[in-house]
Coordinates of C-alpha atoms in Angstrom, one line a residue:
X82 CA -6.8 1.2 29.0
X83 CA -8.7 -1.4 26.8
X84 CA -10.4 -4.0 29.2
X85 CA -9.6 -7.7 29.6
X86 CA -12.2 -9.3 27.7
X87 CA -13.4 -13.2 27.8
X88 CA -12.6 -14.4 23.7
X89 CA -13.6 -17.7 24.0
X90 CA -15.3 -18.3 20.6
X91 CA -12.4 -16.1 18.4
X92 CA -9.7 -17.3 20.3
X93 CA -10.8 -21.1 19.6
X94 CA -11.3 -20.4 16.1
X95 CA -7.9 -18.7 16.1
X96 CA -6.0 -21.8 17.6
X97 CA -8.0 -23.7 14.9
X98 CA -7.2 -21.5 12.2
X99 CA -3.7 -21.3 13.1
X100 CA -2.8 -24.7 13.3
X101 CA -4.1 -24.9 9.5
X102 CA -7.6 -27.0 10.6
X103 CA -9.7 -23.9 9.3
X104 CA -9.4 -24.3 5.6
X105 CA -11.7 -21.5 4.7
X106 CA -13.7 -21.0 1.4
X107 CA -12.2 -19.9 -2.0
X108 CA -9.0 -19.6 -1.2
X109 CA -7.2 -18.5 -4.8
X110 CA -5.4 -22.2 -6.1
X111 CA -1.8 -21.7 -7.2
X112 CA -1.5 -21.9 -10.7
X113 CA -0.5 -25.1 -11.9
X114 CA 2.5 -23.9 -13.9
X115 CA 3.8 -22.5 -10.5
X116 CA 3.2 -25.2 -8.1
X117 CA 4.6 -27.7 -10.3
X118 CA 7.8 -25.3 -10.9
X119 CA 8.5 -25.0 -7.2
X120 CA 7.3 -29.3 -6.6
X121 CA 9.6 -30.3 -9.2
X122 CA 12.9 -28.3 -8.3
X123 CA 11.8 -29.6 -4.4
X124 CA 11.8 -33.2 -5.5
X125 CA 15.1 -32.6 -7.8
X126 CA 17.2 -31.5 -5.1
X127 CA 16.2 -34.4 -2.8
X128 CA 19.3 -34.4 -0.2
X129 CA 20.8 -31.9 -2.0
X130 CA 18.5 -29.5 -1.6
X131 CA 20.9 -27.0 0.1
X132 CA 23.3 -27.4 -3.1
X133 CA 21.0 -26.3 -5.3
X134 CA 20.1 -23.0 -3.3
X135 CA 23.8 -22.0 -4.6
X136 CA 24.7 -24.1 -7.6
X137 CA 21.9 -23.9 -9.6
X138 CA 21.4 -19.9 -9.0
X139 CA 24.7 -18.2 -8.9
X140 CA 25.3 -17.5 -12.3
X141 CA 22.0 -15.6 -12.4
X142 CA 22.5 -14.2 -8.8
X143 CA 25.3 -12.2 -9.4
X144 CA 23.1 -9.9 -11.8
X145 CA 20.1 -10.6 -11.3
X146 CA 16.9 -10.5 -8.7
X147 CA 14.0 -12.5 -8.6
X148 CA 11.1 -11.3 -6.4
X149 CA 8.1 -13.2 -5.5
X150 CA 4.9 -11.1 -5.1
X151 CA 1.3 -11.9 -4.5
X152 CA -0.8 -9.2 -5.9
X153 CA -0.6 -8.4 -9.7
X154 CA -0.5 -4.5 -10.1
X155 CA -3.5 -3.1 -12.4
X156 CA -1.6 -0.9 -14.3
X157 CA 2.1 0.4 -15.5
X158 CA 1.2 3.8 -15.5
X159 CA 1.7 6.3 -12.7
X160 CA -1.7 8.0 -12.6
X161 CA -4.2 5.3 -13.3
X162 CA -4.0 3.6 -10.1
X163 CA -3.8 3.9 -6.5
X164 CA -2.3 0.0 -5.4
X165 CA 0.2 -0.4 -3.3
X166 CA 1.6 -3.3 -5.9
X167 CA 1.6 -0.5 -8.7
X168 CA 3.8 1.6 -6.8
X169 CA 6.5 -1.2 -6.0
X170 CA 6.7 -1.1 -10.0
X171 CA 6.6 2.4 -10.8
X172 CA 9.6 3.4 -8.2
X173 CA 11.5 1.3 -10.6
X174 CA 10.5 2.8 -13.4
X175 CA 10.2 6.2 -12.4
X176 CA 11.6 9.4 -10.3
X177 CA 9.2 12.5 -8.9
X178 CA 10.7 15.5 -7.9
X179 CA 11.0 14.1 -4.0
X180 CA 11.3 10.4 -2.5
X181 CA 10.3 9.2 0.4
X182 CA 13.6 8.7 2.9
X183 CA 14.4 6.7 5.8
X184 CA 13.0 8.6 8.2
X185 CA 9.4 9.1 6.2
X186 CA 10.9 12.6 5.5
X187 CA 10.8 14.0 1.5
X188 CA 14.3 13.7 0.1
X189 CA 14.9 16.1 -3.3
X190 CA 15.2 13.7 -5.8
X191 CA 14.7 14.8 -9.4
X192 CA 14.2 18.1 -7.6
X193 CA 18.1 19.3 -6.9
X194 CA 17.1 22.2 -4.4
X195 CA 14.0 24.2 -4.1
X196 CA 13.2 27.3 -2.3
X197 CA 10.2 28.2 -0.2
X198 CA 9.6 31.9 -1.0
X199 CA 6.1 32.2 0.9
X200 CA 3.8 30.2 2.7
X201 CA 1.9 29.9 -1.1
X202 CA 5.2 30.1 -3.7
X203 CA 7.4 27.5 -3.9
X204 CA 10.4 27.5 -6.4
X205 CA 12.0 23.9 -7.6
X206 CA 15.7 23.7 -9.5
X207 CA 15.7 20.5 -11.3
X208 CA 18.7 18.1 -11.9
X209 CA 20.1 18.7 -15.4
X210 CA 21.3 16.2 -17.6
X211 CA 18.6 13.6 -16.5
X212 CA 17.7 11.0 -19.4
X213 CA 14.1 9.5 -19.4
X214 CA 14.7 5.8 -21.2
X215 CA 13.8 7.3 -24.7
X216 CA 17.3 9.3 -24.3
X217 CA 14.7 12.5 -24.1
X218 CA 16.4 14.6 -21.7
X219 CA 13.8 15.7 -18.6
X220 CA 13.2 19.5 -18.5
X221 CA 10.4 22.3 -16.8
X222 CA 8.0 21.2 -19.4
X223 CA 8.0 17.7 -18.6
X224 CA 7.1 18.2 -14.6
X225 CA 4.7 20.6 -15.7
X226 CA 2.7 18.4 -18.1
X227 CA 3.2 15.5 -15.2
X228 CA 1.5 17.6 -12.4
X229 CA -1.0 18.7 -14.4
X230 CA -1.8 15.1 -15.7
X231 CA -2.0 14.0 -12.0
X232 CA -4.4 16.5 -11.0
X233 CA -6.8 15.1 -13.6
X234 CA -6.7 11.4 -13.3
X235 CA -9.3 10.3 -10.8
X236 CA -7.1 7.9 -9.0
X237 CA -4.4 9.9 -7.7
X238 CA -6.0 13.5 -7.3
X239 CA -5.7 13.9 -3.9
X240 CA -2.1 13.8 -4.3
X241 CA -2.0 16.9 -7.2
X242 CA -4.5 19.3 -5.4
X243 CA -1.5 20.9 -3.2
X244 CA 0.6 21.7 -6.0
X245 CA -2.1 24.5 -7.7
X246 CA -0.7 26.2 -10.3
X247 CA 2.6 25.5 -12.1
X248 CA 4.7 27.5 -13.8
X249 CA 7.7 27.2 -15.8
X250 CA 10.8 29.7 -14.9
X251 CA 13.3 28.2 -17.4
X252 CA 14.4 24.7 -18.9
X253 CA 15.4 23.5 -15.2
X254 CA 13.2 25.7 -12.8
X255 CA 9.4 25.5 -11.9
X256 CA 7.0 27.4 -9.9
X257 CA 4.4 26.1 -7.5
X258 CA 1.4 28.6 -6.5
X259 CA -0.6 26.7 -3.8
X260 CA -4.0 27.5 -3.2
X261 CA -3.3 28.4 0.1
X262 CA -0.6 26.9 2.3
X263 CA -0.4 23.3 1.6
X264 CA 1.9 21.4 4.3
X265 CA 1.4 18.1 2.7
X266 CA 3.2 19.5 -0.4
X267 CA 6.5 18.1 -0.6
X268 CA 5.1 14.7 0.6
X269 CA 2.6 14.6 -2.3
X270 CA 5.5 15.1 -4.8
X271 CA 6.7 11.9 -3.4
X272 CA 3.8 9.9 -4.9
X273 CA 4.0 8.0 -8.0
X274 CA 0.9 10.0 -9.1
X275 CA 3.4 13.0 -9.3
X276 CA 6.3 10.8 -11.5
X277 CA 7.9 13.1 -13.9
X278 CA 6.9 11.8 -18.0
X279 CA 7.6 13.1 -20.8
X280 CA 5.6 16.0 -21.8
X281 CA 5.5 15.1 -25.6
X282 CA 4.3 11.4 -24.9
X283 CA 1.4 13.0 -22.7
X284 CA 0.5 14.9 -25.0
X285 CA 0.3 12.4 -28.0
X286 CA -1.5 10.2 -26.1
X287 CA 1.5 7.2 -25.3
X288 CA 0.1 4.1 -24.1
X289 CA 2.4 4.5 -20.3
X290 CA 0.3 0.9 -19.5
X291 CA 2.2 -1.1 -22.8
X292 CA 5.5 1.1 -22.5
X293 CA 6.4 2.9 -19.5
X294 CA 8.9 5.7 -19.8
X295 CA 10.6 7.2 -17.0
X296 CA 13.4 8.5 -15.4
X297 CA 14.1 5.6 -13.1
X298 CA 16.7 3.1 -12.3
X299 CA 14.7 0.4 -14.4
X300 CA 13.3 -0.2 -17.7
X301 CA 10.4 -2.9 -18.3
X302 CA 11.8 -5.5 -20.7
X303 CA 8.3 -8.1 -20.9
X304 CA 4.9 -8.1 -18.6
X305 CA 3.8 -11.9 -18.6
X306 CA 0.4 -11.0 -17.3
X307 CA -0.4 -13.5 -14.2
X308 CA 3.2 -14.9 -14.6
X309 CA 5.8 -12.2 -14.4
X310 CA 7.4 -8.6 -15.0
X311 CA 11.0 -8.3 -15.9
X312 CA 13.1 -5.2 -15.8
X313 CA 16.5 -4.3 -17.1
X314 CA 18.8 -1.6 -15.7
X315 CA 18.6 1.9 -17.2
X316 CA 22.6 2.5 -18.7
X317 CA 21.6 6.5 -18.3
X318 CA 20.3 6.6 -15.0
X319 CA 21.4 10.0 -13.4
X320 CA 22.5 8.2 -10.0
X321 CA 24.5 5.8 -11.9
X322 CA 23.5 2.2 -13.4
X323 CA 22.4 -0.2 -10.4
X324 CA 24.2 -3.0 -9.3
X325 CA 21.8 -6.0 -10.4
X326 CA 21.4 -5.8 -14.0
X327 CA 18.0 -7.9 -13.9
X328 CA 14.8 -7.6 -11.7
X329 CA 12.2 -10.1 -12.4
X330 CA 8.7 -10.1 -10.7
X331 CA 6.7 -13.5 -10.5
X332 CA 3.4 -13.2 -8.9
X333 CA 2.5 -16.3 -7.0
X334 CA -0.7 -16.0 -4.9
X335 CA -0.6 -18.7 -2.8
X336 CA 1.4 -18.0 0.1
X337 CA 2.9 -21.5 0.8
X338 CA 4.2 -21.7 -3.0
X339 CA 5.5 -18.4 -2.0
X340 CA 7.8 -19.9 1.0
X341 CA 8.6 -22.9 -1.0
X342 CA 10.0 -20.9 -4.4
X343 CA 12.5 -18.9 -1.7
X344 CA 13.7 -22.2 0.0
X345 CA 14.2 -23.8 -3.6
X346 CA 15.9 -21.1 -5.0
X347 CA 13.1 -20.1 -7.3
X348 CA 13.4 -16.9 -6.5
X349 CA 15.8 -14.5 -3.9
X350 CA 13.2 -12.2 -2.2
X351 CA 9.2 -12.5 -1.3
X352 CA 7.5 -9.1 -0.4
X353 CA 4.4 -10.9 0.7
X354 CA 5.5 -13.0 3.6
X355 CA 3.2 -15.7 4.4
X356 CA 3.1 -15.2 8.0
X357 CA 2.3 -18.8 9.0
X358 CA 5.6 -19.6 7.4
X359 CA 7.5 -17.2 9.5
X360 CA 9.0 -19.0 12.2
X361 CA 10.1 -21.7 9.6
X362 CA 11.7 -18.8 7.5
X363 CA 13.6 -17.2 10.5
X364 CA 15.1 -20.5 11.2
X365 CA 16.5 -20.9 8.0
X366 CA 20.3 -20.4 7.9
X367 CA 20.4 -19.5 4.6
X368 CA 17.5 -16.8 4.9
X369 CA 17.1 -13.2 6.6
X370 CA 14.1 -11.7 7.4
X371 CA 12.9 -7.7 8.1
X372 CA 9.8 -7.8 10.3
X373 CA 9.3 -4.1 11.8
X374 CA 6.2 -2.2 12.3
X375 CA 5.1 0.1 9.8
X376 CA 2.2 2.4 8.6
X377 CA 0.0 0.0 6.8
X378 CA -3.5 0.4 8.2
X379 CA -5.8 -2.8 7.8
X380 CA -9.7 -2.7 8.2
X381 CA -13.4 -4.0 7.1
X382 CA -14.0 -1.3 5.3
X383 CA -18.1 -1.1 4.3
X384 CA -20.0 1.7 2.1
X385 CA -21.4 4.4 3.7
X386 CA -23.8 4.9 0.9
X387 CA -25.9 1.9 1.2
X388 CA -28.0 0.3 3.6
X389 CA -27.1 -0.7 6.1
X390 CA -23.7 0.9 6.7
X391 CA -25.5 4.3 6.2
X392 CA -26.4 3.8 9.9
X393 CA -23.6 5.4 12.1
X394 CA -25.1 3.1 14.6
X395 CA -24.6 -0.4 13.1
X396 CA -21.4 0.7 11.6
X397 CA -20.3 1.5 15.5
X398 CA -22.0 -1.7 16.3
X399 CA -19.8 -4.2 14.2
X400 CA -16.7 -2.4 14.8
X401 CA -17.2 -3.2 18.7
X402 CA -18.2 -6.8 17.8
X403 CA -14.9 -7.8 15.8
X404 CA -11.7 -9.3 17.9
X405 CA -8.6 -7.5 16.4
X406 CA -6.6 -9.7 18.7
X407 CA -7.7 -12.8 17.2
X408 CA -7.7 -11.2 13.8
X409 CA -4.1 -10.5 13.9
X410 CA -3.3 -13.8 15.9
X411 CA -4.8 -15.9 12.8
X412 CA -3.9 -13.7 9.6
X413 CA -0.1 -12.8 10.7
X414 CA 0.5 -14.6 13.3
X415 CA 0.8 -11.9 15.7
X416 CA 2.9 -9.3 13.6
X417 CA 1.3 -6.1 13.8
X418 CA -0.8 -3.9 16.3
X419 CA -4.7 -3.9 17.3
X420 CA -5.7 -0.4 15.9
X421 CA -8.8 1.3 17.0
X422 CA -8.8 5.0 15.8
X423 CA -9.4 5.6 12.4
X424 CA -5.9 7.1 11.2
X425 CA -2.6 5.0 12.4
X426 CA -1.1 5.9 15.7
X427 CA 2.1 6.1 14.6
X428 CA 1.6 9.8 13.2
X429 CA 1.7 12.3 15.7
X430 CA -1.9 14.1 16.7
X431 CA -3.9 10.8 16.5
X432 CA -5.6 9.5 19.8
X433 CA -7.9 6.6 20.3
X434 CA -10.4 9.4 21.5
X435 CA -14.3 8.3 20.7
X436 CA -13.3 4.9 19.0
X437 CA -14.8 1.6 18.9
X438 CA -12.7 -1.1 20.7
X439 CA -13.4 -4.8 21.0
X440 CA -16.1 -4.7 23.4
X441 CA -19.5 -7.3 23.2
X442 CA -21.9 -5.4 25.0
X443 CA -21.0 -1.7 23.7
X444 CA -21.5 -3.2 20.1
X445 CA -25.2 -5.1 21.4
X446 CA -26.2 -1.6 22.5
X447 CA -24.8 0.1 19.3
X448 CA -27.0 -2.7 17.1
X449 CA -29.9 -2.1 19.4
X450 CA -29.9 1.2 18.8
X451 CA -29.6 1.3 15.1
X452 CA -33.0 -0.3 15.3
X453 CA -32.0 -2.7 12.7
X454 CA -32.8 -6.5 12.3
X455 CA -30.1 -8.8 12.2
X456 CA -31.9 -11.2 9.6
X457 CA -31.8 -8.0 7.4
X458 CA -28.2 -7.0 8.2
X459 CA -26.5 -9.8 6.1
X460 CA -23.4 -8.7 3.7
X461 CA -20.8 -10.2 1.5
X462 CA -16.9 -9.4 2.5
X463 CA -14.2 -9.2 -0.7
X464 CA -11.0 -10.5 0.1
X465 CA -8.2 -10.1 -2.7
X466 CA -5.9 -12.8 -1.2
X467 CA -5.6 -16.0 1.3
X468 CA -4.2 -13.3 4.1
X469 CA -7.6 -10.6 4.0
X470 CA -9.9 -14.0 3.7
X471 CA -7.7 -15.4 7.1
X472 CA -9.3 -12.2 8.2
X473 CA -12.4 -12.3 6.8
X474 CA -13.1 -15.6 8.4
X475 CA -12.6 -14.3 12.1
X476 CA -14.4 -11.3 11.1
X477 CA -17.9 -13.5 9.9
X478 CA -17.7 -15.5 13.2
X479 CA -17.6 -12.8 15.5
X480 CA -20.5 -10.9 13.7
X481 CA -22.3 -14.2 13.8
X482 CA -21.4 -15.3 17.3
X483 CA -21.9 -11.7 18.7
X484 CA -24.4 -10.2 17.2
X485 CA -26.4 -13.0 14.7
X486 CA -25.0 -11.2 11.4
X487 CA -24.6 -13.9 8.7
X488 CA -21.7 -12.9 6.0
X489 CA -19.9 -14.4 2.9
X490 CA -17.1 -14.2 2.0
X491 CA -15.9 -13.5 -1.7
X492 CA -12.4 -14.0 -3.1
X493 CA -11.4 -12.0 -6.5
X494 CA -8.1 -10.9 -8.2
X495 CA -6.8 -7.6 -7.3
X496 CA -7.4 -6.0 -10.1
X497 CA -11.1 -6.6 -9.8
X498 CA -11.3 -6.1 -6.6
X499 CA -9.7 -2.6 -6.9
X500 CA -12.1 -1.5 -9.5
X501 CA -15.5 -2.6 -7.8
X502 CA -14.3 -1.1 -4.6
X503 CA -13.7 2.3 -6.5
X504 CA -16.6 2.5 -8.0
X505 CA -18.8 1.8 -4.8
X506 CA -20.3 -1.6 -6.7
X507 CA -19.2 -3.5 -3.0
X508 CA -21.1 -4.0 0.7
X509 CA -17.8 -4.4 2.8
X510 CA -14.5 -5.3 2.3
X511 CA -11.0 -6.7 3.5
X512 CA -8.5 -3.5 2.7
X513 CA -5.5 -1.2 3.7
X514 CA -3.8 2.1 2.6
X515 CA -0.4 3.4 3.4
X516 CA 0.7 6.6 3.5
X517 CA 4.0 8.3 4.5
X518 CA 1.9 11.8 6.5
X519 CA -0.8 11.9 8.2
X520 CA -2.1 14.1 5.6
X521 CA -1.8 12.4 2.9
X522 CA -3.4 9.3 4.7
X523 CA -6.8 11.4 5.5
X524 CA -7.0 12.8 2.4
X525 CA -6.6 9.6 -0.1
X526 CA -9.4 7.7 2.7
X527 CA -11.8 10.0 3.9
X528 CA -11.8 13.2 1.8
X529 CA -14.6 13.5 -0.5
X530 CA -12.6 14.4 -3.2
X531 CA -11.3 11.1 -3.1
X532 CA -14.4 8.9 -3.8
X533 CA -14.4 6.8 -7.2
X534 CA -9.9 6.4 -6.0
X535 CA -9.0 5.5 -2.5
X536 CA -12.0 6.7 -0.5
X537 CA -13.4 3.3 -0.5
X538 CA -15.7 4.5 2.1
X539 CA -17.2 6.8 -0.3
X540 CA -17.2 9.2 2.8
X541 CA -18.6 12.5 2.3
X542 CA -18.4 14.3 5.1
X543 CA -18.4 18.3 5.0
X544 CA -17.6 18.4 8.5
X545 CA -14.3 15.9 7.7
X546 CA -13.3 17.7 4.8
X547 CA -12.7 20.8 6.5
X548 CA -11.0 19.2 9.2
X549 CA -8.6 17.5 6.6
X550 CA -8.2 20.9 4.8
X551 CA -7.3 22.6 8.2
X552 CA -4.9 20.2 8.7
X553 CA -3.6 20.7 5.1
X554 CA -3.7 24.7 5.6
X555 CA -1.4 24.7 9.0
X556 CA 2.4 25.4 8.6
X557 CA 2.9 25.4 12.8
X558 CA 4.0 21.8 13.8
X559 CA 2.0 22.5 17.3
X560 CA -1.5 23.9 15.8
X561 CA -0.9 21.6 13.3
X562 CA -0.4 18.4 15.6
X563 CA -3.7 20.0 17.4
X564 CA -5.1 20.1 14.1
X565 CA -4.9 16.4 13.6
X566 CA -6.3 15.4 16.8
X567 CA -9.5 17.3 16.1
X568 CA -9.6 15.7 12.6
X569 CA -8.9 12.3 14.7
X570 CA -11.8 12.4 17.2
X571 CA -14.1 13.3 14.9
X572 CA -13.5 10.8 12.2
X573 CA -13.4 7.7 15.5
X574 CA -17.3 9.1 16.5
X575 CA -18.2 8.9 13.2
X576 CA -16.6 5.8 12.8
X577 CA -16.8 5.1 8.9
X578 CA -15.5 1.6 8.8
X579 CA -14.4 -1.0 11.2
X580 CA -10.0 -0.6 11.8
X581 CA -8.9 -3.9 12.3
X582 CA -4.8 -3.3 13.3
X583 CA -2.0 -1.6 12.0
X584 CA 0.9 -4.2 10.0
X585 CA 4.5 -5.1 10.1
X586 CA 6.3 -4.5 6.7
X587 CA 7.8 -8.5 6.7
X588 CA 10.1 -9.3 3.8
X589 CA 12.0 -12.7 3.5
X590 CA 15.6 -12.5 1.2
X591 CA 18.7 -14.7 0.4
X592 CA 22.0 -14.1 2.3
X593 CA 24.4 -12.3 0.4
X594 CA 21.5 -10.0 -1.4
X595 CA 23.3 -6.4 0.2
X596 CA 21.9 -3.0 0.7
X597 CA 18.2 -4.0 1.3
X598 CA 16.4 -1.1 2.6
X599 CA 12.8 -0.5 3.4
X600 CA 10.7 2.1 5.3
X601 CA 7.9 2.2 7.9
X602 CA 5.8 3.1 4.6
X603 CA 6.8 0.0 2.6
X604 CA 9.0 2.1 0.2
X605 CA 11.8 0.1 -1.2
X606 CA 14.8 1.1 -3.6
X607 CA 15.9 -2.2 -5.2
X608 CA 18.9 -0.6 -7.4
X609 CA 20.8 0.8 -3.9
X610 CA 20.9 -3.8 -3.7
X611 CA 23.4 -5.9 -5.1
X612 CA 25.2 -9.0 -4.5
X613 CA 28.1 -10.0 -2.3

């Protein structure tokens, strides 16, 4: 059981921060275009205000949905990136083979049935009839060319290594040869890395980033980069033409303008909840909001490869000194977990066994014992929006405060921020991932194979590989849950980053918008909604 610590500096600074007195450094400003949008139809509606939530948007309601978001994806296309904000888009746009259900389980999607004819050959029967938006019907050739392209793009990788060699039966059935067994297999083929395209457009070299084409519910109509993204339903969509005709995407960064666009009217449904807003969103009749736990796995994460984080010792040493409790209290108001162990416990196998919890001396004997200087110990923290520098800032008062670390913080777009994380050009920063298996989780964050994508540690580990790839080569849900606590202990001593706590998935809609649906991994299907 963790122990009752005093937290008298982090829990001042987390009433403070709270109450809105901490302002914080280089915060991203609203765009102008943006706040004056949402201030004007504010001070337009006067007395009215309530009025204009219906008036003024039902025409448009009844076909269309408006979504506010704060990060910008990087890219259109399903194998360039690794961002949770691409992957909203590109389940849109397109289908893989499975999709990730309720229940975190792979449904067959694209895939209509598939057989399992040993623990290395897997054999896939494919929907016919299935139009991409060019009116190209989707055959073999087109998942083949689609794995293949996965398995070479740097960013998504980890996610085409199980599927080994792929065959093509006939027009409608593939083969899979695994190198091995692979029990992350079918979860991999949820990933938008994995998104069936057109074999012929691969080959000629399509620009996927200007002109997406899929097999999804969606087409992209217009990206407004830094404004907005608008989609129009797909008339040939094998499960049938959704509901809402029109999905449009307007990125607003700053949380507040966020809350304010959903009270106006602005728009019907924010995926980045700004959590100090969230009593004053619950309260609102004409509002719902989903605020569950889910697999979203927040930490400091730092690079292994330079000084000083190449010091087991000092890494252990900040991850004792940082209050998750106050962390969590100040950036989300409470809504989500205090996480210790390096993988989330929600997955079964993972234990708290060998990690670092909030604990002042522990982390004084961890720093003393790295034999390191605090005056040479100082780092800059990237935050890619106003919630990760909320956690930034408890973050550099506790390292100050507890162990005499001076930090700064840095604020960049995430775009940016995603590409100088990749590429190791970074000290420490504010990140998360989120992953539907265990599996799939250890291999996108701490597999070597995954340095330059979402092994932001750059961890390279041969002991933690071949813990991963033992959990990836066991079929036997008992050895295999044994498998993972193995891989789960040893990752917590070694201790690679600091795990701040694991997130509710919080979304705030309109009344009447029916059929919203989201899992524990985030995953949502916007054309099973429509409108009362």
């Amino acid at each position: 059981m963790r122990k009752k610590q005093m937290r008298r500096l982090a829990s001042a600074l987390a009433l403070t921060m709270a109450a809105g007195l901490f302002t914080g450094c280089g915060n991203p400003a609203p765009k102008e275009s943006e706040s004056a949008s949402a201030e004007t139809e504010k001070t337009e509606a006067g007395e009215s205000q309530e009025a204009g939530k219906t008036e003024d948007s039902s025409a448009a309601a009844k076909d269309t949905l408006i979504i506010a978001t704060a990060n910008e994806t990087p890219s259109m296309t399903t194998h360039l990136h690794n961002a949770t904000a691409g992957d909203y888009l590109n389940t849109m746009t397109h289908d893989r083979l499975f999709s990730t259900g309720d229940d975190l389980s792979p449904q067959p999607s694209l895939c209509e049935s598939y057989e399992i004819v040993s623990d290395t050959e897997w054999l896939f029967h494919l929907r016919k009839g299935v139009k991409f938006h060019n009116g190209q019907e989707m055959k073999a050739r087109d998942v083949k060319a689609s794995l293949d392209l996965c398995k070479e793009s740097p960013q998504v990788s980890q996610y085409g290594q199980s599927t080994g060699t792929v065959d093509i039966v006939d027009d409608y059935t593939i083969k899979i040869t695994t190198d091995g067994p692979q029990s992350g297999l079918l979860y991999d083929l949820c990933h938008h890395g994995n998104a069936v395209l057109p074999a012929d457009l691969i080959e000629s070299g399509h620009d996927f980033n200007k002109e997406p084409i899929g097999t999804g519910p969606y087409k992209l109509v217009e990206w407004k980069k830094g404004e907005s993204i608008e989609y129009e339903a797909f008339e040939d969509y094998w499960g049938g033409v959704a509901p809402i005709k029109h999905v449009i995407w307007k990125v607003i960064p700053e949380g507040s303008s966020r809350t304010m666009a959903l009270e106006t009217g602005e728009v019907d449904l924010v995926v980045d909840v700004e959590t100090t807003d969230l009593t004053r969103l619950m309260e609102d009749p004409d509002l719902e909001v989903f605020n569950e736990a889910g697999t979203t796995h927040q930490w400091m994460m730092v690079n292994n490869e330079i000084a000083p984080f190449n010091n087991a010792d000092f890494r252990r040493a900040i991850a004792s000194a940082i209050d998750k409790e106050a962390v969590i209290q100040v950036s989300l108001q409470g809504t989500g977990s205090v996480s210790d162990s390096m993988l989330p416990g929600c997955f079964n196998g993972v234990t708290d066994t060998g990690a670092m919890t909030y604990d002042v001396e522990k982390a004084k004997e961890y720093f003393a014992a790295s034999g390191l200087d605090p005056a040479d110990c100082g780092f800059a923290i990237i935050c890619s929006d106003d919630m990760k520098l909320r956690q930034g800032q408890v973050i550099q008062s506790c390292l100050k405060e507890n162990l005499g670390i001076e930090t700064t913080l840095e604020s960049m777009d995430l775009a940016t921020y995603l590409d100088v994380t990749a590429t190791g050009d970074y000290q420490a920063a504010i990140g998360n991932y989120t992953a539907s298996s265990v599996l799939a989780f250890s291999q996108g964050v701490y597999h070597s194979m995954s340095i330059n994508g979402s092994n932001k540690t750059r961890l390279n580990n041969p002991e933690i590989d071949a813990l991963i790839e033992k959990v990836q080569a066991t079929l036997d849900p008992e050895e295999n849950e044994k498998a993972v606590t193995e891989l789960s202990d040893a990752i917590n001593e070694l201790c690679p980053q600091a795990p701040l706590f694991v997130r509710n998935n919080i979304r705030a809609y309109k009344k009447g918008l029916k059929g919203f649906n989201i899992n524990a991994a985030g995953s949502t299907y916007y054309h099973k909604m429509s409108w009362e």
